[in-house]
XYZ file of C-alpha atoms in Angstrom:
588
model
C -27.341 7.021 0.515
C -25.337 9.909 1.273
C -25.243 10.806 4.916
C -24.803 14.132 6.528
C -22.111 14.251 9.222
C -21.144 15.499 11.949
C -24.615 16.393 13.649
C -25.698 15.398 16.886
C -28.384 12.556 17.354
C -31.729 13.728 17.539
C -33.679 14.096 21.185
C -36.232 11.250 22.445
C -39.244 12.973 22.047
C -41.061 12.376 25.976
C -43.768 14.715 25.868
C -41.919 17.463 26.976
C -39.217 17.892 24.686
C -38.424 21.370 23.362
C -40.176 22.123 19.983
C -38.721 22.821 17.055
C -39.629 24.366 13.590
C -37.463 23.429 10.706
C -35.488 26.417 9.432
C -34.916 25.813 5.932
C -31.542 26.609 6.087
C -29.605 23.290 4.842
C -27.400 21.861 7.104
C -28.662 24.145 9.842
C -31.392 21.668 10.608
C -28.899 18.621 11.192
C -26.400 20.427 13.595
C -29.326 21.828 15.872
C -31.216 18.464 15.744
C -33.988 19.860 14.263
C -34.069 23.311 13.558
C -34.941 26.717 15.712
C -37.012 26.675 19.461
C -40.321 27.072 18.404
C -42.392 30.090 19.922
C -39.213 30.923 21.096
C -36.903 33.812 19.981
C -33.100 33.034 18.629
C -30.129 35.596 18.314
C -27.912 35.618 15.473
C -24.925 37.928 15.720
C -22.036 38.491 13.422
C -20.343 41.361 11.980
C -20.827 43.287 9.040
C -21.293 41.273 5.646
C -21.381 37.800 7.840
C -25.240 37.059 6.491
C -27.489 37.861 8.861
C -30.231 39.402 7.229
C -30.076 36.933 4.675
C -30.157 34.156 7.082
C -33.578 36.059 9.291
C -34.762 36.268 5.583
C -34.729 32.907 4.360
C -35.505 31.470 7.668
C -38.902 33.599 7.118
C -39.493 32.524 2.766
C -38.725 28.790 3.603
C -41.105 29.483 6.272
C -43.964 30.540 3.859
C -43.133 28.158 1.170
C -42.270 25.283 1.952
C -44.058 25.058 5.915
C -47.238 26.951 5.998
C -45.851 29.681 8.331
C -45.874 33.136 7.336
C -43.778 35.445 8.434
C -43.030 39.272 9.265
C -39.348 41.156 8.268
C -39.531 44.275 10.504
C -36.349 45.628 9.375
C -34.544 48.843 10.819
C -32.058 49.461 8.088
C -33.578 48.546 4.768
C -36.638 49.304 2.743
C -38.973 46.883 1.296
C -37.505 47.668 -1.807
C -34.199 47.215 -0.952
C -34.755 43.627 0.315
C -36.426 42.564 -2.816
C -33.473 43.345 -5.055
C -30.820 42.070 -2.781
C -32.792 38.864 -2.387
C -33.519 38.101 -5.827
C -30.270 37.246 -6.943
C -31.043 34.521 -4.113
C -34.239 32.999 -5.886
C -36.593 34.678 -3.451
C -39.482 35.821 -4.770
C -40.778 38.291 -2.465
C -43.255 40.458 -4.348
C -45.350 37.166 -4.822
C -44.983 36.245 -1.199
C -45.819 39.750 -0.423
C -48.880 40.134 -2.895
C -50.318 36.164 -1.588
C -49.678 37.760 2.639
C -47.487 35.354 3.373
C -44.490 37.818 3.564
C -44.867 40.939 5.297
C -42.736 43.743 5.647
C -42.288 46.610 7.766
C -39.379 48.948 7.709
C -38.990 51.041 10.333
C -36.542 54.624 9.993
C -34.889 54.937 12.536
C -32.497 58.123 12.110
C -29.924 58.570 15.405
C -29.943 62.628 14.314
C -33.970 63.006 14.928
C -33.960 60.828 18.604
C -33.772 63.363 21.331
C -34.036 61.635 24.506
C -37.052 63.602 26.880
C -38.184 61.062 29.286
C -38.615 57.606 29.617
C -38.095 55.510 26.339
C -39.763 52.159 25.445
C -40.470 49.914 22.501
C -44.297 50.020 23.079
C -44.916 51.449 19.695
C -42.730 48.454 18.760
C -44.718 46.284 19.958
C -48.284 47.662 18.242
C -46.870 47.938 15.145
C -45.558 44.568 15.177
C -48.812 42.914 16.951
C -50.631 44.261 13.857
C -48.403 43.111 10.998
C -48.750 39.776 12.528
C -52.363 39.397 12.875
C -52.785 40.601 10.097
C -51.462 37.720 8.103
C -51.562 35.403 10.933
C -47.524 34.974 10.948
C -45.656 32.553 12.925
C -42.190 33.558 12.117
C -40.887 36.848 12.934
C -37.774 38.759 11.832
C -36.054 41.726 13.163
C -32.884 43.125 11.706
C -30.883 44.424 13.273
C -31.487 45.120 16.974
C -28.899 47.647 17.555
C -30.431 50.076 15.529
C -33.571 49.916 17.435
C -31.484 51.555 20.312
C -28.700 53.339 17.991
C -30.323 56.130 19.441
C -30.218 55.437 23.361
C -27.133 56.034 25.392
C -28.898 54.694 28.951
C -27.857 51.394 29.404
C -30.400 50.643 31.778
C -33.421 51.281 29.773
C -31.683 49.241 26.426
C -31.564 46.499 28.857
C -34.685 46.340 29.969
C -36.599 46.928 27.228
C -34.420 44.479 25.189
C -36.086 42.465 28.323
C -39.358 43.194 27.618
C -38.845 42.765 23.839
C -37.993 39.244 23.924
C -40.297 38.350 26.325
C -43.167 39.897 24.458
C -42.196 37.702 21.769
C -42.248 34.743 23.348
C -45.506 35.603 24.885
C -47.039 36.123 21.462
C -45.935 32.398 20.423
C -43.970 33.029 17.384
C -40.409 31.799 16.262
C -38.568 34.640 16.317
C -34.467 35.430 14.524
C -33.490 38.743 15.827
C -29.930 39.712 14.353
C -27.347 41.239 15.950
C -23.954 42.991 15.408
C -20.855 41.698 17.132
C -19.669 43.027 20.622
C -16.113 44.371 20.814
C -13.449 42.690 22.582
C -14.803 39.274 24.080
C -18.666 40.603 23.968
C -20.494 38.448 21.861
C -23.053 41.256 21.484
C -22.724 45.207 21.197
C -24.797 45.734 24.825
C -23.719 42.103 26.437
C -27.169 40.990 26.857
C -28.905 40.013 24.145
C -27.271 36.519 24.433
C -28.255 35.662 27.808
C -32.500 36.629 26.950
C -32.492 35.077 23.953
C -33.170 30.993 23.826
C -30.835 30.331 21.045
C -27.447 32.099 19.795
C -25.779 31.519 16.442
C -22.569 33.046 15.762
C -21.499 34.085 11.882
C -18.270 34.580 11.299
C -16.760 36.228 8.446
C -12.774 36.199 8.937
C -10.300 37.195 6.118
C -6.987 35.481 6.787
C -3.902 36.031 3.801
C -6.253 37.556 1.795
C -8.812 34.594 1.538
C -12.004 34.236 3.390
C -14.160 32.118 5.070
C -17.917 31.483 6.819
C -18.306 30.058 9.193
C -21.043 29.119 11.613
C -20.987 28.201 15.393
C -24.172 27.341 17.733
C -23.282 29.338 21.111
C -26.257 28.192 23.233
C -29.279 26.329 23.022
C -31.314 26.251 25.883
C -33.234 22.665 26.071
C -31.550 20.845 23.153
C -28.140 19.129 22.517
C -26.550 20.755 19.089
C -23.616 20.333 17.547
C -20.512 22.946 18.845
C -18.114 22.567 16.431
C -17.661 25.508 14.000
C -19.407 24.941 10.496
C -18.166 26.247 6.987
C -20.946 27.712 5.338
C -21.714 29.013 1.557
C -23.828 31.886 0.169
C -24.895 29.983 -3.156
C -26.527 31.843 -6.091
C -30.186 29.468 -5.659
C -29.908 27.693 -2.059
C -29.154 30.837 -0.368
C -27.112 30.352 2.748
C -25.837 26.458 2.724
C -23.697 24.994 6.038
C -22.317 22.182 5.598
C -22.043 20.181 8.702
C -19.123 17.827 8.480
C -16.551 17.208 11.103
C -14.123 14.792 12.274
C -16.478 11.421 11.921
C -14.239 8.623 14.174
C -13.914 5.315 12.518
C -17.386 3.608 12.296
C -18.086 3.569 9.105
C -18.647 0.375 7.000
C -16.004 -0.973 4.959
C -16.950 -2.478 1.822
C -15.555 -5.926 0.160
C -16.169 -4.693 -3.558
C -13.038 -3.552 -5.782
C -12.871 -0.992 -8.442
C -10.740 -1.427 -11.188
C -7.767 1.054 -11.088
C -7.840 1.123 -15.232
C -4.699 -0.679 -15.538
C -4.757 -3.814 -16.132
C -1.153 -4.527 -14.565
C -1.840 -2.027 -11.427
C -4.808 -4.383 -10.442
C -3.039 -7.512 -10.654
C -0.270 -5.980 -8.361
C -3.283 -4.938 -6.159
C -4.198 -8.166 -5.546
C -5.683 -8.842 -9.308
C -9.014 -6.768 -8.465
C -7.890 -3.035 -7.785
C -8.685 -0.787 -4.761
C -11.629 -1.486 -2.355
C -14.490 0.701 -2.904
C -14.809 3.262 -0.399
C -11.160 3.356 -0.067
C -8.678 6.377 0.242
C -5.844 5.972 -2.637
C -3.017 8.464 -2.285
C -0.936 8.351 -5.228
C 1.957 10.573 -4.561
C 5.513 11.243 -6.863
C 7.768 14.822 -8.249
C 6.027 16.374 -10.891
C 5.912 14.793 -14.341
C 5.265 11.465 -12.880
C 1.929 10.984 -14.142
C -0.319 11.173 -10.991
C -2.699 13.198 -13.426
C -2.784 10.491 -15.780
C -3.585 7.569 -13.346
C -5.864 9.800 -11.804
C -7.707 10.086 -14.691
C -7.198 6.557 -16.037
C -9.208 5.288 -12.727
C -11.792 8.492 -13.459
C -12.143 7.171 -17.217
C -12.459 3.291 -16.021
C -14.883 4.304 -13.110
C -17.079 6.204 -15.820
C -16.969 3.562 -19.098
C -18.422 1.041 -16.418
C -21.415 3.592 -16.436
C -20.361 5.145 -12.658
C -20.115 8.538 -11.617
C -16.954 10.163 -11.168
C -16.296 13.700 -9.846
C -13.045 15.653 -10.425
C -11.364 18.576 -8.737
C -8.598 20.282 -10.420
C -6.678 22.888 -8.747
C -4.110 23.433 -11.230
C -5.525 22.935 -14.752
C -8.900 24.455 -15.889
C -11.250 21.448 -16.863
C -10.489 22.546 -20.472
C -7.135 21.798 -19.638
C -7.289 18.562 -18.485
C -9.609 17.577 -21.524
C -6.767 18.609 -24.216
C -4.085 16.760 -22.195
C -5.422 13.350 -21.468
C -6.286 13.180 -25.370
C -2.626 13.021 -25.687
C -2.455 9.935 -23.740
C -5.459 8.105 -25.608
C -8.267 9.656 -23.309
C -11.310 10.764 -24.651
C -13.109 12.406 -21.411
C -15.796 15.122 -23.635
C -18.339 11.654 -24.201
C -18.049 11.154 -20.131
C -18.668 14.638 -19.671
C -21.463 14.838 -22.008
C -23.393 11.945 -20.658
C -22.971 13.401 -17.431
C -21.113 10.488 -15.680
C -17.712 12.859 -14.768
C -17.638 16.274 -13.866
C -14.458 18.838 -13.593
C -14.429 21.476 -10.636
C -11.574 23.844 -11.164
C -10.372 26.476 -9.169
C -7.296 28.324 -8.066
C -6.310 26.836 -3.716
C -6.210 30.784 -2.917
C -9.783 31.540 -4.935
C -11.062 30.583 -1.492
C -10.467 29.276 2.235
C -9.889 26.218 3.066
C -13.305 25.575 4.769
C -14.374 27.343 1.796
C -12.881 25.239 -0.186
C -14.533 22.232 1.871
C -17.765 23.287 2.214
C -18.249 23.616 -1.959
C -16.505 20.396 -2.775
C -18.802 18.849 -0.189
C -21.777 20.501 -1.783
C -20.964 19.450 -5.131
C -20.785 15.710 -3.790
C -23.685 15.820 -2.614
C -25.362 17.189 -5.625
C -23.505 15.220 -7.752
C -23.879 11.997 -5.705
C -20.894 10.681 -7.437
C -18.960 7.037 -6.420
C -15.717 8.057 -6.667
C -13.877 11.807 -6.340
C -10.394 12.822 -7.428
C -8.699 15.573 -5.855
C -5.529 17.340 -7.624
C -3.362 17.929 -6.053
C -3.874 18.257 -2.480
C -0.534 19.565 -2.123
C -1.868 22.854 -3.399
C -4.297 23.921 -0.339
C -1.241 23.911 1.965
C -0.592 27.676 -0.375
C -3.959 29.157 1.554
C -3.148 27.638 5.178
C -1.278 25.843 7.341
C -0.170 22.027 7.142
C -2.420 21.571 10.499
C -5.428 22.884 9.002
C -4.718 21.472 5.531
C -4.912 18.117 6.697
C -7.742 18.580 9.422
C -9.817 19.413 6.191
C -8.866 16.453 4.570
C -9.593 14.271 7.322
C -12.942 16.009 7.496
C -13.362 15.273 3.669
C -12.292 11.507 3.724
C -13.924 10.885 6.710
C -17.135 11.690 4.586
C -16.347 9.913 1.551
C -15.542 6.725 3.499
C -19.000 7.092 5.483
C -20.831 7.415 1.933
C -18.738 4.805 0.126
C -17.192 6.866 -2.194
C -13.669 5.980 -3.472
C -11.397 9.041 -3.051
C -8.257 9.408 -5.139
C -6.093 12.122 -3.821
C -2.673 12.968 -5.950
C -0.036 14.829 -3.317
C 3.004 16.575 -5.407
C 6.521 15.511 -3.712
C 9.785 17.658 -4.230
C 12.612 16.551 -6.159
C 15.350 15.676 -3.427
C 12.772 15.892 -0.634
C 11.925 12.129 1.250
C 9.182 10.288 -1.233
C 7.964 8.801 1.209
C 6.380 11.381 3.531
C 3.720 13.831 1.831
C 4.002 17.531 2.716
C 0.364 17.368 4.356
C 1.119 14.452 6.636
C -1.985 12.463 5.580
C -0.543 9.061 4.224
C -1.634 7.625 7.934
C -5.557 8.589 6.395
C -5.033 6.562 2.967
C -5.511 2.894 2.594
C -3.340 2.706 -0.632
C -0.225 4.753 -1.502
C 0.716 4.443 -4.747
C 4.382 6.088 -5.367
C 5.658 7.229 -8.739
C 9.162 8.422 -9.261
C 12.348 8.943 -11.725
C 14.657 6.256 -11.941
C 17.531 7.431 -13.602
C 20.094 5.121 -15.602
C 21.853 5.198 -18.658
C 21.541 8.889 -18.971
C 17.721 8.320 -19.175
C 14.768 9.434 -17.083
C 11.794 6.996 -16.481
C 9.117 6.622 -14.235
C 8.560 3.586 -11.948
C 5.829 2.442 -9.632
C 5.567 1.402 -6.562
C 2.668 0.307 -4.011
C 4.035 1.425 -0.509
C 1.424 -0.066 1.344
C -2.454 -1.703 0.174
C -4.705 -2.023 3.557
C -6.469 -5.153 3.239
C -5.059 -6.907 0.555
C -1.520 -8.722 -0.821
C 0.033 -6.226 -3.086
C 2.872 -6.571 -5.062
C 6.213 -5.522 -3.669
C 7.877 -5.332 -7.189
C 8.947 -2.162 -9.158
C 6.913 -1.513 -12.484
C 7.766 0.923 -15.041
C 5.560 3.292 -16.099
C 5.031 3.782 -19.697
C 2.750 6.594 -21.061
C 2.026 6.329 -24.682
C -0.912 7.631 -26.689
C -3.080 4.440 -26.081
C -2.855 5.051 -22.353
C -0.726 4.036 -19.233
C 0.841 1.088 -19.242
C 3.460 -1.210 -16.255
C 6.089 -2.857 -17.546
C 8.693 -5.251 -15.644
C 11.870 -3.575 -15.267
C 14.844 -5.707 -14.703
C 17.745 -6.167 -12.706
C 21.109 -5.312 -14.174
C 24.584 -5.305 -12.561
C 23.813 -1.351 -12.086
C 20.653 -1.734 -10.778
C 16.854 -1.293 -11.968
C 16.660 -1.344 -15.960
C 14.602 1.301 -17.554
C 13.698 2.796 -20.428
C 16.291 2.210 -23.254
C 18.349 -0.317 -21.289
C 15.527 -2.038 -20.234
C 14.265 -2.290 -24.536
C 17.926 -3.481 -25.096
C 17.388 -6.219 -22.501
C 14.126 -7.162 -23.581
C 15.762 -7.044 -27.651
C 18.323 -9.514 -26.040
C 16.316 -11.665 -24.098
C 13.807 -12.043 -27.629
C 17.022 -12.380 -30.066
C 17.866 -15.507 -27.368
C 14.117 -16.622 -27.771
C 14.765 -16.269 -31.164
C 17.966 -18.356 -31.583
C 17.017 -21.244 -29.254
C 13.412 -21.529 -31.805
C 15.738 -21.607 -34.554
C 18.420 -24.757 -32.694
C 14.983 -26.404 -31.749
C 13.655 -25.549 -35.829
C 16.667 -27.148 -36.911
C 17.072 -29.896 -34.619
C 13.715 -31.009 -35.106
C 14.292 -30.977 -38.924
C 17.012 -33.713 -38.229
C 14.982 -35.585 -35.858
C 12.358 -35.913 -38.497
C 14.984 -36.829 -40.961
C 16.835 -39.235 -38.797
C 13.437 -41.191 -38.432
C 12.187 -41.227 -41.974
C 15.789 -42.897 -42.673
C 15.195 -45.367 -39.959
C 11.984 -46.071 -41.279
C 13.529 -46.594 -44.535
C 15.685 -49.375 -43.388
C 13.242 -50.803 -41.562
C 10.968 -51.362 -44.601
C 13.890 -52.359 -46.576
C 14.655 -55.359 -44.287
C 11.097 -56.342 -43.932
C 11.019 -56.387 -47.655
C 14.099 -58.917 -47.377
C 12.911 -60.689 -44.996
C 9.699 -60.883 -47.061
C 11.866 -62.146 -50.336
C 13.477 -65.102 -48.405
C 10.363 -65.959 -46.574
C 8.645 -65.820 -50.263
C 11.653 -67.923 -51.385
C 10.999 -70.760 -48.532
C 7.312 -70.618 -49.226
C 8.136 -71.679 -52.690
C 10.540 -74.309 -51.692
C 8.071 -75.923 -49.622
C 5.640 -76.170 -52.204
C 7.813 -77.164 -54.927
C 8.558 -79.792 -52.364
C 4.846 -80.725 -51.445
C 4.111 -80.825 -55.195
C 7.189 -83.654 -55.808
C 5.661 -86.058 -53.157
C 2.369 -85.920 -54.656
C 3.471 -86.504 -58.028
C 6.159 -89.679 -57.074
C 2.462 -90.880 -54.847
C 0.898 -90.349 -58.206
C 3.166 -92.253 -60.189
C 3.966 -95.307 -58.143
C 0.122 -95.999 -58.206
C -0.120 -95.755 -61.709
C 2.986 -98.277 -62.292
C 0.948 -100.591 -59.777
C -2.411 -100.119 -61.588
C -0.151 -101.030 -64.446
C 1.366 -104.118 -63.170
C -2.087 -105.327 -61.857
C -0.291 -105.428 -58.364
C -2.524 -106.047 -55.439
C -2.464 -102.113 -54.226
C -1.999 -103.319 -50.206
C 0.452 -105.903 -51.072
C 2.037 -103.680 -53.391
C 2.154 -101.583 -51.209
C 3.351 -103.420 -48.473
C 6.197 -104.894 -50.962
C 6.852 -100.861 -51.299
C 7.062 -100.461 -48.153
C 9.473 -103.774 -47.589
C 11.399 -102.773 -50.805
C 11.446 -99.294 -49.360
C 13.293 -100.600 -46.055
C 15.441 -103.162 -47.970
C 16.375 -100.063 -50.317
């Protein structure tokens, strides 16, 4: 859920709390905690071209279309048909509203030339004229632009100030909510007769200030009589369909919620040396480095991961036109039209000095919230120190992180270092703001140029402490190791020698372990060789005895056999026999 920031906490309501009508005015709503005094009548001055007619008008259309409150424009320097064609560029559609009485307008001439001052002068007419447009489309808004021509024609101050008296008090008596516009006072006035401000309930200042050539709206809430608002001053935009747009973002403090989850960075190698998971989400990554670095390329390398996982990324360039940016990153492997197409990224471009830097705030704000993406890249912030000062430029980045961080969104800002300058230290002074800072820079050796990597600090989370190279090819970014030689940090070529070296040793040691295996395996089937050809021998003379002892066996059977057929022959008695063989065999 995107939050709005910056606006003050709305009033407990105790039954006697000031009423309020919204005033359809976004942002407006949030930083007066709740919109205009109702019943009640509310200044707003500013100078020429600062939007205050179109602010009375749209606080009178949103009125009538989207609240059920008509309204009345009595306007003293425009016809009728005059405000219809300046307003419908704005998407108001005024001849409906007119022809369905829920717009009504009244122009009254007033010509300085044809006022000839004869007696006493009040705004009684006024007053009729205005009771009847009102009734007669039962309106509870009312509009009057501008006051001071009402009185361009007066030069007694007493009677301007008391009828200007008796004009705000007659509105408040008839019970509508009431914008009367103003023109700025000279010197520290706020108003042109110095009294406007102190009748009215309300009093909102527009400013319109050109500073170098670039300017910038801005809105401030001067008094509120019964109601806390916010005081800050508020960028504001004139857009094409919302009308007048303020974007109420300040300085938030630090209580926003910080998330566990990590985000891929779109480098395999970058997340492991973030702790093998990436950044946190919600996090503020400032990668930093001289130009040529690549801080586009990992830029868009986390805007290209965040997408493919089917998130929402939002990009703003201010030095290459989206077109640009397209072309380039196809060089590098990345194919960004598909993202674009299925609406998951989106390119802002513009020139730093196309606007202010509040300006500049207020639209990238807008587009985030229209957007709604989950992360935003900026490029380069570097840039918006060209339209104002370092102060300024980083008070509207704190602004902008500040509001990221309270809506989760993971902000990747790129910051362009100078060549010889200190790398570490960014030109805006806003590394203290980031949670990462990821540096790239030239290492030079061997006559070469290549980029390394470092990650000066990861809130949160172990990061690596090592130096990676970069290497940009056309499938993407990749790190590599770099390695230590007796001149330092190997890059580039000298670092492909030492890896050639390092594999050509890999190599030759396979090749001794090839070989000495080979012999190993030889050594053994000789061995086993032997072996078998003993066991065979020993087989032969253990055949040999076998026989032996058979042959043997066989020779005392057959002498057994033959003795007992000589004793069968000699009719011998068999024991005596054999007890004479046995006597003959001991006297033998």
């Amino acid at each position: 859920m995107h939050q709005v920031a910056g606006t003050p906490a709305p009033s407990v309501n105790t039954g006697f709390a000031l009423e309020k009508v919204p005033s359809g005015i976004e942002g407006l709503d949030g930083i007066t905690a709740g919109g205009l005094p109702k019943g009640r009548p509310t200044l707003v001055v500013g100078k020429a071209g600062s939007g205050k007619t179109l602010f009375a008008m749209q606080f009178l259309v949103s009125g009538a279309t989207r609240y059920n409150e008509p309204g009345v424009f009595v306007s003293f320097e425009e016809t009728a048909e005059d405000l219809i064609k300046n307003v419908h560029s704005l998407g108001f559609d005024l001849p409906r509203l007119l022809e369905e009485e829920k717009i009504a307008i009244d122009y009254v001439r007033i010509e300085k030339s044809e006022i000839e001052e004869t007696g006493e002068y009040d705004l009684d007419g006024l007053f009729i004229r205005l009771a009847y447009a009102i009734d007669s489309i039962g309106a509870k808004r009312v509009a009057l632009d501008t006051i001071e021509v009402l009185f361009s024609g007066l030069s007694n101050e007493g009677i301007i100030r008391a009828e200007l008296r008796r004009l705000f008090s007659w509105l408040k008596e008839k019970g509508v909510t009431a914008v009367i516009t103003g023109e700025s006072g000279r010197g520290d006035s706020l108003t042109r007769h110095g009294l406007e401000e102190y009748v009215s309930d309300a009093v909102i200042l527009l400013d319109h200030r050109v500073t170098n050539q670039i300017s910038t709206r801005r809105l401030r809430i001067v008094k509120y009589r019964g109601s806390t608002h916010g005081t800050n001053e508020y960028p504001f935009l004139i857009t094409g369909n919302e009308g007048l747009v303020i974007m109420p973002i300040t300085a938030l403090g630090l209580e926003h919620e910080a998330p566990k989850e990590r985000v891929s960075t779109g480098i395999e190698r970058l997340d492991a040396m973030l702790g093998g998971k990436g950044y946190y989400r919600g996090s503020s990554v400032l990668v930093s480095g001289t130009p040529g670095t690549g801080k586009t390329s990992l830029a868009v390398t986390f805007a290209d991961a965040i997408c493919r996982r089917g998130e929402r990324c939002l990009y703003f360039a201010f030095e290459e036109s989206s077109s640009q940016i397209v072309r380039n990153m196809r060089s590098i492997g990345i194919d960004l039209v598909p993202l674009i197409d299925a609406g998951l990224l989106a390119i802002h471009s513009s020139r730093p000095t196309a606007y202010g830097l509040e300006t500049h705030l207020a639209a990238m704000l807008r587009e985030v919230q229209v957007f709604r993406p989950d992360a935003v890249v900026v490029d380069p912030i570097s840039n918006l120190i060209s339209v104002s000062t370092e102060v300024d430029s980083k008070a509207m980045l704190i602004r902008f992180v500040d509001y990221l961080k309270i809506n989760q969104i993971t902000g990747i800002f790129t910051d362009l270092t100078t060549q010889g300058g200190h790398l570490e230290q960014t030109n805006i002074g806003i590394s203290s703001l980031m949670d990462t800072w990821i540096l790239l820079k030239f290492i030079e050796s061997g006559g070469e140029r290549n980029r390394g990597l470092y990650v000066l600090k990861s809130r949160g989370m172990a990061h690596s402490n090592q130096i990676r190279e970069v290497i940009i090819t056309d499938q993407g970014i990749d790190l590599a190791d770099v390695y230590l030689g007796p001149g330092g940090v190997l890059t580039g070529s000298a670092r492909y020698v030492m890896e050639m070296e390092e594999e050509a040793e890999i190599r030759a040691r396979e090749d001794e372990l090839r070989a000495r295996r080979i012999e190993a395996e030889r050594e053994q089937r000789v061995l086993e060789a032997r072996i078998a050809a003993l066991q065979a021998e020993h087989q032969g003379v253990q055949t040999e005895f076998d026989r032996f002892a058979r042959e043997l066996e066989r020779k005392k059977e057959a002498r057994s056999e033959e003795r007992g057929h000589l004793a069968r022959m000699r009719k011998a008695d068999t024991a005596a026999g054999n007890t004479r063989r046995e006597e003959g065999g001991k006297d033998e």
